[in-house]
Amino acid sequence: MLAETLAALAALAGNTVVAAATTDAWEAARRGLARLLGRGDPDRTQVAERRLAETREQLTAAEGTDLEQVRAALAGRWAGRLADLLEEHPDAEADLRALVQEIQAALP
């Protein structure tokens, strides 16, 4: 049951990352996600920031029919990364849940 709940949260968070990437909500989302994924480690935070920047670049470069495929692939990739985070750090669940709510509230 818990694993299903965490998987659902990770999927929701992955979709939220992609939804925010091309909006005004991005900077706050990017900072929050990098901090959460970095878990206080500057190197891990930097890797997360690079991956988030790549996500935004890929989404802004995609257009037309490619855009939906890119969005789906990136959402899946982020869901996997966030599922790994939750598996390794179960204490991050509340922080991720709060961040997703914050980002969703800022989306247009």
mmCIF file of C-alpha atoms in Angstrom:
data_model
loop_
_atom_site.group_PDB
_atom_site.id
_atom_site.type_symbol
_atom_site.label_atom_id
_atom_site.label_comp_id
_atom_site.label_asym_id
_atom_site.label_seq_id
_atom_site.Cartn_x
_atom_site.Cartn_y
_atom_site.Cartn_z
ATOM 1 C CA MET A 1 0.000 0.000 0.000
ATOM 2 C CA LEU A 2 2.725 2.465 0.984
ATOM 3 C CA ALA A 3 4.728 1.627 -2.137
ATOM 4 C CA GLU A 4 1.689 2.367 -4.330
ATOM 5 C CA THR A 5 1.139 5.684 -2.555
ATOM 6 C CA LEU A 6 4.776 6.659 -3.021
ATOM 7 C CA ALA A 7 4.710 5.600 -6.681
ATOM 8 C CA ALA A 8 1.595 7.725 -7.226
ATOM 9 C CA LEU A 9 3.277 10.692 -5.522
ATOM 10 C CA ALA A 10 6.405 10.245 -7.653
ATOM 11 C CA ALA A 11 4.298 10.098 -10.848
ATOM 12 C CA LEU A 12 2.352 13.202 -9.820
ATOM 13 C CA ALA A 13 5.597 15.002 -9.000
ATOM 14 C CA GLY A 14 7.145 13.992 -12.349
ATOM 15 C CA ASN A 15 4.157 15.406 -14.217
ATOM 16 C CA THR A 16 4.296 18.546 -12.089
ATOM 17 C CA VAL A 17 7.981 19.111 -12.920
ATOM 18 C CA VAL A 18 7.172 18.927 -16.627
ATOM 19 C CA ALA A 19 4.071 21.121 -16.281
ATOM 20 C CA ALA A 20 6.050 23.816 -14.474
ATOM 21 C CA ALA A 21 9.122 23.774 -16.731
ATOM 22 C CA THR A 22 7.802 26.265 -19.281
ATOM 23 C CA THR A 23 5.845 28.528 -16.907
ATOM 24 C CA ASP A 24 6.542 31.407 -14.554
ATOM 25 C CA ALA A 25 6.409 28.872 -11.704
ATOM 26 C CA TRP A 26 9.660 27.302 -12.927
ATOM 27 C CA GLU A 27 12.251 29.192 -10.882
ATOM 28 C CA ALA A 28 10.600 28.384 -7.550
ATOM 29 C CA ALA A 29 9.989 24.798 -8.695
ATOM 30 C CA ARG A 30 13.589 24.402 -9.857
ATOM 31 C CA ARG A 31 15.037 25.729 -6.595
ATOM 32 C CA GLY A 32 12.763 23.560 -4.453
ATOM 33 C CA LEU A 33 13.390 20.407 -6.450
ATOM 34 C CA ALA A 34 17.164 20.906 -6.570
ATOM 35 C CA ARG A 35 17.233 21.458 -2.797
ATOM 36 C CA LEU A 36 15.065 18.371 -2.175
ATOM 37 C CA LEU A 37 17.049 16.136 -4.526
ATOM 38 C CA GLY A 38 20.383 17.461 -3.279
ATOM 39 C CA ARG A 39 19.574 16.528 0.329
ATOM 40 C CA GLY A 40 22.170 19.038 1.580
ATOM 41 C CA ASP A 41 24.958 17.775 -0.700
ATOM 42 C CA PRO A 42 26.224 20.564 -3.014
ATOM 43 C CA ASP A 43 27.332 18.092 -5.711
ATOM 44 C CA ARG A 44 23.962 16.320 -5.777
ATOM 45 C CA THR A 45 22.185 19.680 -5.809
ATOM 46 C CA GLN A 46 24.296 20.759 -8.796
ATOM 47 C CA VAL A 47 23.464 17.526 -10.667
ATOM 48 C CA ALA A 48 19.761 18.087 -9.974
ATOM 49 C CA GLU A 49 20.002 21.689 -11.201
ATOM 50 C CA ARG A 50 21.706 20.535 -14.411
ATOM 51 C CA ARG A 51 19.023 17.881 -15.024
ATOM 52 C CA LEU A 52 16.258 20.410 -14.380
ATOM 53 C CA ALA A 53 17.860 22.880 -16.807
ATOM 54 C CA GLU A 54 18.103 20.123 -19.439
ATOM 55 C CA THR A 55 14.430 19.312 -18.910
ATOM 56 C CA ARG A 56 13.431 22.918 -19.525
ATOM 57 C CA GLU A 57 15.664 23.131 -22.617
ATOM 58 C CA GLN A 58 14.216 19.924 -24.080
ATOM 59 C CA LEU A 59 10.652 21.124 -23.523
ATOM 60 C CA THR A 60 11.233 24.577 -24.992
ATOM 61 C CA ALA A 61 12.962 23.035 -28.027
ATOM 62 C CA ALA A 62 10.180 20.509 -28.712
ATOM 63 C CA GLU A 63 7.169 21.486 -30.753
ATOM 64 C CA GLY A 64 4.089 20.016 -32.337
ATOM 65 C CA THR A 65 3.634 16.274 -32.092
ATOM 66 C CA ASP A 66 7.113 15.826 -30.615
ATOM 67 C CA LEU A 67 6.148 17.934 -27.610
ATOM 68 C CA GLU A 68 3.745 15.379 -26.151
ATOM 69 C CA GLN A 69 6.272 12.571 -26.558
ATOM 70 C CA VAL A 70 9.000 14.666 -24.943
ATOM 71 C CA ARG A 71 6.657 15.676 -22.107
ATOM 72 C CA ALA A 72 5.695 12.045 -21.443
ATOM 73 C CA ALA A 73 9.304 10.826 -21.546
ATOM 74 C CA LEU A 74 10.527 13.572 -19.221
ATOM 75 C CA ALA A 75 7.628 13.094 -16.787
ATOM 76 C CA GLY A 76 8.474 9.386 -16.630
ATOM 77 C CA ARG A 77 12.152 10.110 -16.090
ATOM 78 C CA TRP A 78 11.393 12.541 -13.246
ATOM 79 C CA ALA A 79 8.891 10.124 -11.709
ATOM 80 C CA GLY A 80 11.652 7.498 -11.627
ATOM 81 C CA ARG A 81 14.167 9.865 -10.059
ATOM 82 C CA LEU A 82 11.662 10.987 -7.449
ATOM 83 C CA ALA A 83 10.600 7.390 -6.726
ATOM 84 C CA ASP A 84 14.282 6.595 -6.103
ATOM 85 C CA LEU A 85 14.515 9.590 -3.771
ATOM 86 C CA LEU A 86 11.481 8.400 -1.809
ATOM 87 C CA GLU A 87 12.847 4.864 -1.620
ATOM 88 C CA GLU A 88 16.242 6.056 -0.362
ATOM 89 C CA HIS A 89 14.828 8.799 1.892
ATOM 90 C CA PRO A 90 11.293 7.930 3.046
ATOM 91 C CA ASP A 91 11.420 11.042 5.251
ATOM 92 C CA ALA A 92 11.337 13.164 2.051
ATOM 93 C CA GLU A 93 7.702 12.230 1.336
ATOM 94 C CA ALA A 94 6.157 15.154 3.238
ATOM 95 C CA ASP A 95 8.610 17.620 1.679
ATOM 96 C CA LEU A 96 7.912 16.342 -1.834
ATOM 97 C CA ARG A 97 4.151 16.383 -1.250
ATOM 98 C CA ALA A 98 4.328 19.993 0.017
ATOM 99 C CA LEU A 99 6.539 21.052 -2.902
ATOM 100 C CA VAL A 100 4.172 19.499 -5.457
ATOM 101 C CA GLN A 101 1.232 21.350 -3.886
ATOM 102 C CA GLU A 102 3.182 24.600 -3.882
ATOM 103 C CA ILE A 103 4.172 24.215 -7.549
ATOM 104 C CA GLN A 104 0.666 23.213 -8.633
ATOM 105 C CA ALA A 105 -0.791 26.249 -6.869
ATOM 106 C CA ALA A 106 1.581 28.491 -8.845
ATOM 107 C CA LEU A 107 0.779 26.927 -12.247
ATOM 108 C CA PRO A 108 -1.368 28.959 -14.644
#
